[in-house]
Amino acid sequence: MNHTETLPALRAIGVPYKRVDGRLKVTGAAQYAGDFTANGLTYGFVVSSTIAAGRIVSIDSSAALALPGVLHVLTYQNRPELPRADKAYKDMVAPGGSPLRPLWDDRVWYSGQPVALVMAESLELARHAASLVEVRYESAPHQTAMREVLMKAEPPSTEKGGFEPPPEPRGDADAAVAGAAVRVDEFYSTPAEYHNPMEMHGCTVVPGEHGNLTVYEKTQGVVNTKTYLTTVFGLKDDEVRVVSPFVGGAFGSGLRPQYHLALAVMAARELKRPVRVTLTRQQMFTFAHRPQTIQRVALGAAANGKLQAVIHEAVSETSQYEDYCDVVVNWAGRLYQCENVTLGYKVARLDVPTPADMRAPGAAQGLFPLEVAMDELAEALRMDPLELRLINYAERDANKNLPFSSKALRECYREGAARFGWGKRPLAPRARREGNEWIGWGMATGAWEALQNEASARAVLGRDGIVTVSSSTADIGTGTYTAMTQIAADALSMPLHDIVFELGDTRLPKAPIEGGSWTVSSVGSAVDAACKRLHNRLVELARQHGGARFASVAREDIRRVGKRLVCGFGADDSIGIDTLLERAGLESLEEQANVKPHEKQQAYSMGTHSAIFVEARVDEALGTVRVTRVVSAVAAGHIVNPKTAGNQIAGGVVWGISMALHEDGQFDHDIGRQMNHNFAEYHIPVNADIHDIDVLFVDEHDDIVNPLGAKGVGEIGVVGVAAAVSNAIWHATGKRMRDLPMTLDKLFA
């Protein structure tokens, strides 16, 4: 046995380390987009439209400009010239399409649209001055009620948005439903839900001496933001730097550059001074939101529970100027085995801003009716809902006719049910009661894709033994800093405290936007590759400059221990990294890697899966619902950090409870304006609404999805939760809830 085999390898992946950036955040040292400052900083405040459709007749800024300290009021009439071609940046934002171009012309598309930007020496002054800007409008008829235009809905255009059409029908689902021994055919709805991260959207734009810009922006992708700015403003690549080291929550709202960014850049270039524009909480309701949907699910089954037909049709909202589309119905064609499947998707145009991706876009809405309908089918069959799902378990992705790279959903069902105690569940509803509360148990399935995109990373070793790893990815609160540090430490067999990970800067190697749960898969694979290259290069240096002992041993026998390289236990079997680099004439050692998805992935369908089990208690007199216990069992490949990943799933469960019981964007359709655009009336859960959440990860090996075998967990946590809550409410009360949110007025209806 070689004596070096007794040296233990450091393992970082799979260890529940605390967040490496946690201290910066809790001490206030972390800088967000609105925290950066510069000499001569100017503050911008957005003036929002008060009509839902029409045109601007006039804008009178004289009263605002008369105030000392007010520097300028930017409108469509005096904004700088911008390129006209939408196609120049259609494919450079996420989701695809042509975002609203603020102050483009006199057209008003929706209530709350930005119509002016006031710039002043202080935020308070800018806000007051904005209230003095008088805008006269010519109103046009508007429509914000989707049910009024439901019959006008049309299939979305692939030219106006990033639409992924449903697969072609399989078999004859209509005939199969009609001839089924047992069938369910119902309509379901989900409301518009709004992004409300703790950090509101904002940016600080600092112009340089030669017209270059440094932009501190809340974004999920600095490269995406830079591409948007260079294209829209006709700037060269070296004229823009985008920086975003910390993001106070996003989950979709930061994928696309929002209107405050373009306004701030226009203002900074106009004034030739640094400008900060931050949105108010009310203005956070004037762009990114999850679109409302109306969906039909029809299921037909044999008497033994075997599915014979699945029909899932959905209509969701979009704006008048874009075709935004979530992938809502496709999941029904892959989650369960069925030979007759028809999926359809349409969009209805409203006078509202374009919707946006929101955590698990499409799946969060689409799995709600599908999983409630499966529960209704189990009720009609007098069958346990979990048994029904196992009977119809899909071994292949029928949409793509491909095998799964891995799918441990059976294990999720088994381990989640055991942890929850599902075997003790009464089959009939209204079977358990404590005091005034009926107690019900419900479950649902969750699914999301496991994706990988091209990404780059760099690793630099200094003489001090510290390795700095970097990539221009983002951390929206998901734990990217920590996960990448662990991946680097594992690849280098180093302790975490000797690794520094940098992100959120366009000067760093390119990375995709942080979204779709693909960051660990994409950026993590690049970090792993760059660090392994660095280690191999360091080993070669040791063989060349470490002396006779290092030159005589095999490469795999040379390992790093602390800040030294060793190949044994003798005096000549060790050399300091600083000494090695000095002998080689190097101040540092650097390697970079670019990783792309490999071709063998095309032969598989890749995804994450979950099983959610919920206990709900419903007060018979008050109609209030308490979700007192949740078990979420997740299969997501190799988990890099069980602590941060578990936090992600628990956060998704909270969001799912919020979706089920609280969130609802409510409009006054007469004036076409959302009325609950604040935290007082747009309800989200508080601590008292959340009780026991138990997250478990099942073992799942996957050597196809990426070199790490890791799948993302950002989205999967929320999928299926609302359906499980609905099913638990039915089990408690005997009443089906098909429209979100499930509020007490609907329970009593």
XYZ file of C-alpha atoms in Angstrom:
749
model
C 0.000 0.000 0.000
C 1.317 3.443 -0.891
C 1.907 5.445 2.283
C 0.136 8.507 0.860
C -3.175 6.638 0.835
C -3.530 7.344 4.550
C -3.900 11.067 3.880
C -7.646 11.842 4.111
C -9.234 13.864 1.305
C -11.203 16.904 2.358
C -14.865 16.655 1.351
C -17.017 19.757 1.152
C -19.912 18.765 -1.130
C -22.771 17.303 0.847
C -21.816 19.062 4.083
C -24.394 21.469 5.618
C -22.077 24.463 5.929
C -23.398 27.825 7.040
C -23.576 30.549 4.426
C -20.161 32.063 3.764
C -21.802 35.451 3.082
C -24.068 35.297 6.112
C -21.991 37.566 8.355
C -21.845 40.292 5.701
C -25.613 40.241 5.397
C -26.533 40.227 9.068
C -24.002 42.953 9.926
C -25.112 45.256 7.108
C -21.775 45.077 5.294
C -23.301 43.560 2.144
C -23.935 46.233 -0.480
C -27.042 46.077 -2.640
C -27.832 48.060 -5.777
C -29.253 51.020 -3.869
C -26.386 51.110 -1.369
C -23.601 52.154 -3.725
C -22.832 55.836 -3.799
C -20.728 58.348 -5.722
C -19.869 62.031 -5.586
C -22.703 64.188 -6.864
C -25.291 61.441 -6.566
C -28.680 62.429 -7.956
C -31.990 60.766 -7.104
C -34.693 59.870 -9.583
C -38.355 59.259 -8.833
C -40.776 57.699 -11.309
C -44.091 59.332 -12.206
C -46.645 56.596 -12.945
C -49.642 56.774 -15.253
C -53.117 56.970 -13.735
C -55.030 55.495 -16.679
C -55.027 51.953 -18.024
C -55.060 52.759 -21.744
C -54.827 55.822 -23.937
C -52.375 58.590 -24.740
C -50.560 61.416 -23.021
C -51.918 64.781 -24.139
C -49.513 66.996 -22.208
C -46.990 66.958 -19.373
C -46.499 70.103 -17.287
C -43.299 69.928 -15.228
C -43.005 73.630 -14.428
C -44.067 73.381 -10.789
C -41.577 70.592 -10.146
C -38.728 72.370 -11.926
C -39.375 75.556 -9.947
C -38.257 73.827 -6.741
C -34.613 74.486 -5.773
C -32.651 71.256 -6.131
C -34.819 69.737 -8.863
C -32.486 69.184 -11.798
C -34.559 67.764 -14.616
C -37.809 66.016 -15.544
C -37.365 63.385 -18.212
C -40.353 62.577 -20.474
C -40.950 60.992 -23.855
C -40.680 64.476 -25.326
C -37.112 65.167 -24.186
C -35.541 61.736 -23.716
C -32.391 60.867 -25.678
C -32.653 59.148 -29.031
C -32.789 55.359 -28.879
C -32.522 52.667 -31.568
C -35.911 51.748 -32.974
C -35.328 48.115 -33.896
C -36.880 45.770 -31.348
C -35.264 42.767 -32.971
C -31.845 44.046 -31.930
C -32.475 42.913 -28.373
C -35.414 40.533 -28.638
C -33.370 37.478 -27.678
C -31.165 39.146 -25.082
C -33.568 39.223 -22.158
C -35.408 36.599 -20.161
C -38.061 35.723 -20.954
C -37.769 36.356 -24.668
C -39.643 39.250 -26.214
C -39.414 43.043 -26.406
C -39.720 44.641 -22.967
C -41.549 47.881 -22.362
C -39.397 50.802 -23.500
C -40.111 53.527 -20.938
C -40.808 57.034 -22.253
C -40.787 55.688 -25.808
C -43.825 57.674 -26.966
C -47.169 59.028 -25.765
C -48.875 55.601 -25.668
C -50.144 54.334 -22.297
C -50.350 50.551 -22.124
C -51.392 50.051 -18.483
C -52.067 51.827 -15.224
C -48.819 52.489 -13.388
C -46.693 52.712 -16.529
C -43.776 55.169 -16.084
C -44.498 58.445 -17.852
C -41.779 60.694 -16.394
C -38.684 60.667 -14.205
C -37.963 63.535 -11.820
C -34.315 64.071 -10.815
C -33.335 66.019 -7.737
C -30.605 66.425 -5.143
C -32.416 64.228 -2.619
C -34.877 61.368 -2.724
C -37.414 63.256 -0.627
C -37.284 66.248 -2.952
C -37.574 64.062 -6.058
C -40.615 62.317 -4.620
C -42.311 65.575 -3.693
C -41.519 67.113 -7.080
C -42.975 64.076 -8.825
C -46.294 64.763 -7.131
C -46.294 68.218 -8.797
C -45.901 66.939 -12.352
C -49.251 67.307 -14.096
C -50.035 64.786 -16.819
C -53.152 65.094 -18.958
C -54.416 61.998 -20.727
C -56.812 60.984 -23.448
C -58.274 57.747 -22.118
C -59.185 54.813 -24.328
C -61.384 51.809 -23.496
C -59.461 49.297 -21.415
C -59.858 45.699 -20.304
C -58.314 44.145 -17.186
C -60.861 41.368 -16.523
C -59.647 38.149 -18.139
C -62.991 36.368 -18.013
C -64.414 39.125 -20.242
C -61.966 38.283 -23.047
C -61.682 34.544 -22.449
C -63.359 33.684 -25.737
C -60.956 35.962 -27.616
C -57.888 34.127 -26.352
C -55.540 32.877 -29.054
C -52.488 30.649 -29.243
C -49.425 32.780 -28.466
C -47.031 33.921 -31.123
C -43.505 32.556 -31.016
C -42.389 35.897 -32.481
C -43.475 37.977 -29.478
C -42.310 35.803 -26.607
C -40.364 32.743 -25.569
C -43.233 30.300 -26.092
C -42.663 26.563 -25.801
C -45.710 25.036 -27.518
C -47.357 21.946 -26.044
C -46.538 18.613 -27.676
C -48.840 17.234 -30.341
C -51.874 15.270 -29.070
C -51.426 11.568 -28.399
C -54.336 9.292 -29.219
C -57.924 10.554 -28.903
C -58.320 12.082 -25.454
C -61.892 13.371 -26.016
C -63.191 9.940 -26.962
C -61.244 8.305 -24.142
C -62.723 10.687 -21.562
C -66.227 10.091 -22.880
C -65.804 6.330 -22.704
C -63.996 6.165 -19.362
C -65.532 4.281 -16.457
C -64.655 7.171 -14.121
C -63.962 10.738 -15.139
C -63.301 14.211 -13.782
C -63.837 17.347 -15.871
C -63.522 20.661 -14.039
C -62.308 24.256 -14.326
C -59.699 25.782 -12.027
C -58.223 29.255 -11.666
C -55.149 30.969 -10.294
C -54.912 34.755 -9.770
C -52.242 37.258 -10.699
C -49.481 37.122 -8.084
C -46.827 39.770 -7.644
C -43.113 39.707 -6.969
C -42.400 41.304 -3.633
C -38.812 40.607 -2.567
C -37.475 42.434 0.467
C -35.165 44.505 -1.734
C -37.204 46.624 -4.088
C -35.886 47.100 -7.601
C -33.400 49.881 -8.051
C -30.024 50.766 -9.492
C -27.194 53.257 -9.194
C -25.642 54.422 -12.474
C -22.233 56.117 -12.336
C -20.949 57.701 -15.570
C -17.200 57.869 -16.155
C -15.043 60.553 -17.688
C -15.227 59.104 -21.186
C -18.929 58.278 -21.272
C -18.538 54.783 -19.894
C -21.023 53.562 -17.289
C -20.748 51.529 -14.114
C -24.186 50.196 -13.234
C -24.996 48.756 -9.821
C -28.194 46.846 -10.482
C -30.536 44.382 -8.801
C -30.375 41.604 -11.359
C -30.277 37.854 -11.738
C -27.712 38.157 -14.517
C -25.184 40.957 -14.995
C -24.273 39.714 -18.478
C -27.917 39.798 -19.530
C -28.301 43.321 -18.152
C -25.155 44.505 -19.906
C -26.308 43.058 -23.221
C -29.605 44.878 -22.832
C -27.871 48.200 -22.126
C -25.292 47.974 -24.902
C -27.990 47.144 -27.423
C -30.712 49.572 -26.359
C -28.347 52.514 -25.871
C -25.942 51.666 -28.685
C -22.946 51.373 -26.370
C -19.767 49.392 -26.936
C -18.943 46.390 -24.834
C -16.143 48.146 -22.951
C -18.350 51.149 -22.180
C -20.581 49.335 -19.674
C -19.794 47.460 -16.484
C -22.644 45.916 -14.478
C -22.105 45.010 -10.822
C -24.500 43.094 -8.563
C -22.757 41.381 -5.638
C -25.898 40.941 -3.522
C -29.573 40.627 -4.404
C -32.286 40.828 -1.772
C -34.565 38.263 -3.382
C -35.754 37.963 -6.964
C -36.952 34.519 -8.201
C -37.823 35.852 -11.641
C -38.371 39.576 -11.206
C -34.660 40.200 -11.823
C -34.346 38.077 -14.957
C -35.434 40.881 -17.221
C -34.163 44.459 -16.897
C -37.098 46.433 -15.517
C -38.005 49.970 -16.522
C -36.138 51.736 -13.706
C -32.826 50.682 -15.273
C -33.399 52.337 -18.643
C -34.701 55.469 -16.902
C -31.637 55.704 -14.656
C -29.228 55.281 -17.564
C -31.040 57.930 -19.602
C -30.911 60.306 -16.655
C -27.227 59.696 -15.901
C -26.260 60.300 -19.513
C -28.417 63.420 -19.646
C -27.096 64.971 -16.439
C -23.598 63.472 -16.687
C -23.927 62.708 -12.993
C -24.479 59.553 -10.957
C -28.171 58.713 -10.659
C -29.996 56.356 -8.338
C -33.525 55.208 -9.127
C -35.384 52.955 -6.711
C -39.006 51.926 -6.980
C -41.581 52.228 -4.227
C -43.438 49.206 -2.930
C -46.501 50.348 -4.883
C -44.448 50.582 -8.080
C -43.249 47.019 -7.548
C -46.752 46.018 -8.650
C -46.351 47.713 -12.051
C -44.257 45.159 -13.894
C -43.283 41.555 -13.059
C -46.070 39.241 -11.913
C -47.268 35.671 -12.279
C -50.078 35.687 -14.859
C -53.565 34.693 -13.841
C -54.915 31.525 -15.453
C -58.177 29.726 -16.102
C -57.645 26.024 -16.750
C -59.639 22.954 -17.622
C -58.478 19.485 -16.618
C -60.353 16.380 -17.726
C -59.223 12.914 -16.634
C -60.654 9.571 -17.588
C -59.740 6.299 -15.887
C -60.628 2.631 -15.817
C -62.206 1.178 -12.697
C -58.770 0.033 -11.508
C -57.482 3.618 -11.606
C -55.426 3.356 -14.779
C -55.522 6.678 -16.654
C -57.081 6.456 -20.099
C -57.210 10.170 -20.942
C -55.665 13.472 -19.889
C -56.859 16.831 -21.200
C -55.279 20.006 -19.881
C -56.170 23.354 -21.427
C -55.159 26.752 -20.100
C -55.673 30.424 -20.825
C -53.381 32.949 -19.176
C -53.035 36.694 -19.406
C -50.536 38.664 -21.400
C -50.067 42.339 -22.177
C -51.163 44.194 -25.292
C -47.569 44.571 -26.486
C -46.079 41.101 -25.853
C -47.043 37.431 -25.852
C -45.792 36.231 -22.495
C -46.192 32.498 -21.932
C -45.545 30.184 -19.037
C -45.163 26.465 -19.717
C -48.406 25.593 -17.922
C -49.880 22.486 -19.531
C -46.880 20.473 -20.739
C -46.364 18.875 -17.329
C -49.604 16.892 -17.642
C -48.156 14.992 -20.581
C -45.032 13.770 -18.776
C -45.955 13.305 -15.124
C -48.293 10.300 -15.552
C -48.409 7.422 -17.998
C -51.329 7.819 -20.400
C -51.853 7.005 -24.078
C -54.485 9.668 -24.834
C -53.323 13.185 -24.032
C -54.388 16.582 -25.379
C -52.730 19.780 -24.165
C -53.718 23.301 -25.198
C -52.539 26.796 -24.316
C -53.843 30.266 -25.191
C -53.256 33.825 -24.038
C -55.751 36.620 -23.425
C -54.666 40.209 -23.995
C -55.241 42.699 -21.194
C -54.243 46.272 -20.490
C -51.656 45.214 -17.929
C -47.854 45.020 -17.893
C -46.285 41.933 -19.377
C -46.191 39.124 -16.815
C -42.871 37.618 -15.843
C -41.316 34.420 -14.667
C -42.098 33.772 -11.008
C -40.647 30.848 -9.072
C -41.387 27.651 -11.035
C -43.183 29.567 -13.802
C -45.915 27.488 -15.397
C -45.402 24.465 -13.158
C -46.673 26.316 -10.087
C -49.925 27.145 -11.907
C -50.199 24.003 -14.040
C -49.591 21.384 -11.364
C -52.272 22.932 -9.131
C -55.296 21.859 -11.217
C -53.671 18.632 -12.399
C -52.913 17.448 -8.860
C -56.308 18.516 -7.513
C -57.972 16.698 -10.407
C -55.953 13.570 -9.580
C -57.250 13.817 -6.022
C -60.795 14.195 -7.322
C -60.283 11.113 -9.489
C -59.052 9.172 -6.456
C -62.184 10.287 -4.597
C -64.408 9.063 -7.426
C -62.532 5.744 -7.498
C -62.627 5.473 -3.673
C -58.885 4.998 -3.855
C -55.985 6.363 -1.843
C -54.538 9.355 -3.768
C -50.993 8.066 -3.365
C -51.968 4.642 -4.710
C -53.542 6.296 -7.775
C -50.301 8.116 -8.532
C -48.253 4.951 -8.194
C -50.597 3.077 -10.529
C -49.994 5.737 -13.191
C -46.288 6.275 -12.541
C -44.448 7.307 -15.734
C -41.177 5.487 -16.384
C -40.489 7.634 -19.474
C -41.180 11.202 -20.524
C -43.972 10.595 -23.021
C -43.846 14.197 -24.266
C -40.320 13.662 -25.595
C -40.431 9.854 -25.809
C -37.215 9.729 -23.797
C -36.095 7.946 -20.637
C -35.381 10.003 -17.540
C -31.727 10.501 -16.666
C -32.853 9.723 -13.113
C -36.205 9.735 -11.364
C -36.477 8.847 -7.691
C -40.104 9.946 -7.392
C -41.177 6.517 -6.089
C -38.694 6.976 -3.252
C -40.109 10.460 -2.610
C -43.583 8.971 -2.292
C -42.389 6.176 -0.013
C -40.087 8.160 2.265
C -42.356 11.209 2.413
C -45.419 9.117 3.239
C -43.535 7.261 5.957
C -42.240 10.485 7.517
C -45.715 12.044 7.418
C -47.591 8.963 8.648
C -49.772 8.807 5.532
C -50.700 5.185 6.186
C -52.958 6.307 9.042
C -55.020 8.600 6.790
C -58.769 7.852 6.720
C -60.042 7.472 3.166
C -63.251 9.442 3.697
C -63.337 13.210 4.335
C -64.573 14.820 7.561
C -63.236 11.888 9.573
C -61.072 13.714 12.124
C -61.852 16.646 14.338
C -60.291 18.402 17.344
C -62.394 21.083 19.029
C -63.782 23.411 16.359
C -61.289 22.299 13.714
C -61.681 19.632 11.067
C -58.351 17.955 10.234
C -57.456 16.806 6.719
C -54.453 15.279 5.000
C -53.636 15.939 1.353
C -50.762 15.206 -0.973
C -49.516 16.171 -4.418
C -46.641 15.608 -6.813
C -44.126 18.236 -7.880
C -41.944 18.333 -10.985
C -39.432 20.697 -12.537
C -36.776 20.478 -15.208
C -33.083 19.875 -14.538
C -31.245 22.148 -16.933
C -27.681 23.115 -17.722
C -26.420 26.129 -19.666
C -22.996 27.162 -20.882
C -20.944 28.874 -18.163
C -17.368 29.913 -17.429
C -15.333 30.220 -14.240
C -11.808 31.219 -13.289
C -9.623 30.000 -10.406
C -6.518 31.908 -9.271
C -4.045 30.624 -6.655
C -1.879 33.216 -4.923
C 1.372 32.734 -3.017
C -0.589 33.071 0.211
C -2.346 29.798 -0.624
C -5.733 31.442 -1.101
C -7.698 30.485 -4.211
C -10.022 33.100 -5.686
C -12.731 31.574 -7.842
C -14.964 33.814 -9.935
C -17.877 33.799 -12.331
C -20.370 36.493 -13.278
C -23.326 34.548 -11.896
C -25.681 35.918 -9.226
C -26.791 35.032 -5.715
C -30.428 36.018 -5.204
C -30.395 34.649 -1.690
C -30.247 31.010 -2.766
C -26.776 30.321 -1.359
C -24.715 30.521 -4.557
C -21.697 31.963 -2.742
C -21.680 28.996 -0.381
C -22.397 26.251 -2.917
C -19.677 27.444 -5.302
C -17.185 27.713 -2.449
C -17.965 24.131 -1.478
C -17.611 22.881 -5.057
C -14.252 24.651 -5.369
C -13.052 23.338 -2.028
C -14.006 19.797 -3.012
C -12.210 20.001 -6.353
C -9.063 21.365 -4.709
C -9.222 19.346 -1.442
C -9.023 22.629 0.431
C -10.811 24.007 3.494
C -13.556 26.534 2.765
C -11.766 29.363 4.554
C -9.005 29.257 1.932
C -11.506 29.792 -0.915
C -12.900 33.169 -1.966
C -15.746 33.140 -4.482
C -16.579 36.283 -6.473
C -19.699 36.868 -8.565
C -22.009 39.544 -9.921
C -19.606 41.525 -12.135
C -19.386 41.604 -15.924
C -15.599 41.728 -15.648
C -15.705 38.126 -14.467
C -16.073 35.042 -16.712
C -19.473 34.830 -18.357
C -22.350 32.984 -16.750
C -26.046 32.623 -17.560
C -28.767 34.320 -15.582
C -29.510 32.740 -12.232
C -32.876 31.199 -12.912
C -34.559 27.949 -13.846
C -32.720 26.117 -11.039
C -29.688 25.679 -13.317
C -26.976 27.659 -11.507
C -25.371 24.789 -9.591
C -25.573 22.614 -12.690
C -24.126 25.267 -14.999
C -21.801 27.507 -13.001
C -20.999 24.760 -10.517
C -19.742 22.540 -13.337
C -17.529 25.368 -14.611
C -16.158 26.018 -11.116
C -15.444 22.315 -10.678
C -13.634 22.154 -14.021
C -11.572 25.311 -13.450
C -10.474 24.194 -9.988
C -9.529 20.714 -11.157
C -7.456 22.261 -13.919
C -5.787 24.494 -11.357
C -5.018 21.511 -9.132
C -3.565 19.527 -12.039
C -1.398 22.478 -13.042
C -0.189 22.857 -9.464
C 0.734 19.169 -9.371
C 2.726 19.561 -12.575
C 4.594 22.513 -11.062
C 5.419 20.376 -8.051
C 6.795 17.629 -10.289
C 8.905 20.195 -12.135
C 10.071 22.417 -9.256
C 9.417 20.442 -6.064
C 12.592 18.401 -6.062
C 13.508 14.804 -6.752
C 10.922 13.272 -4.436
C 7.991 15.025 -6.169
C 9.405 14.189 -9.598
C 9.501 10.497 -8.744
C 5.947 9.957 -7.501
C 2.765 9.559 -9.501
C 0.567 12.601 -10.042
C -2.261 11.145 -7.972
C 0.084 10.814 -4.983
C 0.613 14.569 -4.783
C -1.986 16.234 -2.626
C -2.578 19.522 -0.939
C -2.593 19.688 2.852
C -3.180 23.195 4.211
C -0.924 25.544 2.265
C 1.568 22.875 1.319
C 1.818 20.094 -1.240
C 2.769 16.671 0.081
C 3.653 13.333 -1.443
C 4.530 11.443 1.728
C 5.614 11.957 5.339
C 9.348 12.597 5.054
C 11.161 15.924 5.309
C 11.558 16.078 1.548
C 7.955 15.046 0.891
C 6.465 18.519 1.439
C 6.776 21.955 -0.082
C 4.983 25.230 0.635
C 2.856 26.664 -2.142
C 4.588 30.025 -1.757
C 7.977 28.372 -2.210
C 6.763 26.372 -5.194
C 5.390 29.440 -6.991
C 8.578 31.362 -6.190
C 10.725 28.588 -7.682
C 8.517 28.607 -10.772
C 8.838 32.410 -11.054
C 5.099 32.939 -10.637
C 3.149 35.338 -8.437
C -0.015 33.356 -9.019
C -1.409 30.420 -10.909
C -4.583 30.793 -12.985
C -6.914 28.487 -14.855
C -10.260 29.084 -16.564
C -12.884 26.665 -17.820
C -15.919 26.944 -20.055
C -18.442 24.134 -19.710
C -21.316 23.351 -22.066
C -24.075 20.739 -21.870
C -22.804 17.476 -23.362
C -24.471 15.734 -26.273
C -25.532 12.625 -24.349
C -28.047 14.765 -22.432
C -30.130 14.958 -25.594
C -30.996 11.279 -25.235
C -32.668 11.838 -21.854
C -35.364 13.849 -20.139
C -33.904 15.494 -17.043
C -35.928 16.706 -14.104
C -36.418 17.062 -10.379
C -39.398 15.559 -8.568
C -41.087 15.847 -5.211
C -43.918 14.508 -3.106
C -45.685 16.922 -0.761
C -47.799 15.833 2.195
C -49.896 18.432 4.058
C -52.004 18.578 7.186
C -54.634 21.338 7.207
C -56.993 22.335 9.972
C -60.197 24.216 9.121
C -62.222 26.053 11.757
C -65.867 25.087 11.211
C -67.251 28.351 12.570
C -64.706 30.818 11.184
C -63.627 29.092 7.963
C -59.989 29.853 8.700
C -57.378 27.403 7.418
C -54.165 26.509 9.199
C -51.496 24.448 7.451
C -49.999 22.846 10.534
C -47.638 20.290 9.034
C -45.847 19.783 5.713
C -43.459 17.056 4.616
C -41.682 17.729 1.317
C -39.654 14.834 -0.067
C -37.396 15.906 -2.935
C -35.274 14.057 -5.496
C -32.732 16.512 -6.915
C -29.609 14.530 -7.622
C -26.537 15.098 -5.482
C -27.228 17.825 -2.912
C -24.265 20.209 -2.597
C -25.343 21.696 0.734
C -28.251 20.063 2.587
C -28.647 23.121 4.825
C -29.009 25.775 2.127
C -30.896 23.385 -0.155
C -33.256 22.543 2.679
C -33.775 26.252 3.255
C -34.664 26.631 -0.411
C -37.281 23.889 -0.246
C -38.739 25.243 3.002
C -38.938 28.692 1.436
C -40.712 27.197 -1.550
C -43.215 25.518 0.772
C -43.909 28.882 2.432
C -44.460 30.404 -1.003
C -46.778 27.518 -1.900
C -48.830 28.104 1.247
C -48.936 31.788 0.322
C -50.149 30.872 -3.148
C -52.767 28.538 -1.697
C -54.261 30.774 0.981
C -53.166 34.396 0.589
C -51.898 35.972 -2.633
C -54.369 37.661 -4.961
C -53.862 40.729 -7.130
C -57.237 42.457 -7.026
C -58.301 44.984 -9.665
C -60.918 47.662 -9.923
C -61.841 46.871 -13.498
C -63.753 50.121 -13.933
C -60.511 52.081 -13.738
C -58.221 49.219 -14.725
C -55.974 49.529 -11.691
C -54.762 47.108 -9.060
C -56.085 48.208 -5.691
C -54.091 46.113 -3.197
C -50.629 47.208 -4.322
C -49.091 47.273 -0.857
C -48.118 44.913 1.941
C -51.149 45.866 4.014
C -53.680 44.521 1.509
C -51.673 42.159 -0.710
C -51.632 39.281 1.727
C -48.581 37.076 2.226
C -47.848 34.722 5.127
C -46.374 35.933 8.394
C -44.637 33.765 10.988
C -47.924 32.859 12.669
C -49.186 31.355 9.389
C -46.295 28.893 9.081
C -45.889 25.839 11.284
C -43.894 22.612 10.926
C -42.057 22.129 7.617
C -40.045 18.924 7.252
C -37.754 18.640 4.228
C -36.071 15.404 3.220
C -33.859 14.660 0.236
C -33.899 11.166 -1.214
C -30.729 9.678 -2.666
C -30.589 10.067 -6.429
C -27.571 9.302 -8.587
C -27.407 11.022 -11.978
C -24.268 10.989 -14.125
C -26.046 12.509 -17.124
C -27.369 15.848 -15.850
C -23.888 17.375 -15.254
C -20.441 16.323 -13.981
C -21.496 17.006 -10.378
C -24.683 14.957 -10.591
C -26.462 17.918 -8.953
C -29.876 19.322 -9.842
C -31.217 22.681 -8.729
C -33.753 23.076 -5.922
C -34.862 26.698 -6.344
C -38.132 25.927 -8.142
C -39.186 22.447 -7.062
C -40.010 23.507 -3.494
C -43.097 25.520 -4.477
C -44.532 23.145 -7.096
C -47.499 21.083 -5.922
C -47.824 22.710 -2.503
C -51.024 24.637 -3.318
C -52.627 21.460 -4.671
C -51.667 19.498 -1.557
C -53.239 22.222 0.604
C -56.418 22.139 -1.483
C -56.581 18.371 -1.197
C -56.066 18.575 2.565
C -58.896 21.112 2.849
C -61.195 18.732 0.969
C -60.190 15.856 3.242
C -60.938 18.043 6.260
C -64.247 19.514 5.090
C -65.543 17.535 2.114
C -65.495 20.718 0.015
C -63.449 21.021 -3.190
C -61.456 24.228 -3.649
C -60.556 24.831 -7.289
C -59.852 28.562 -7.267
C -56.827 30.185 -5.659
C -56.428 31.613 -3.157
C -58.632 29.436 -0.959
C -60.093 32.077 1.328
C -62.829 31.687 3.912
C -65.456 33.368 1.711
C -64.957 30.598 -0.861
C -65.136 27.935 1.825
C -68.463 29.312 2.998
C -69.834 29.867 -0.508
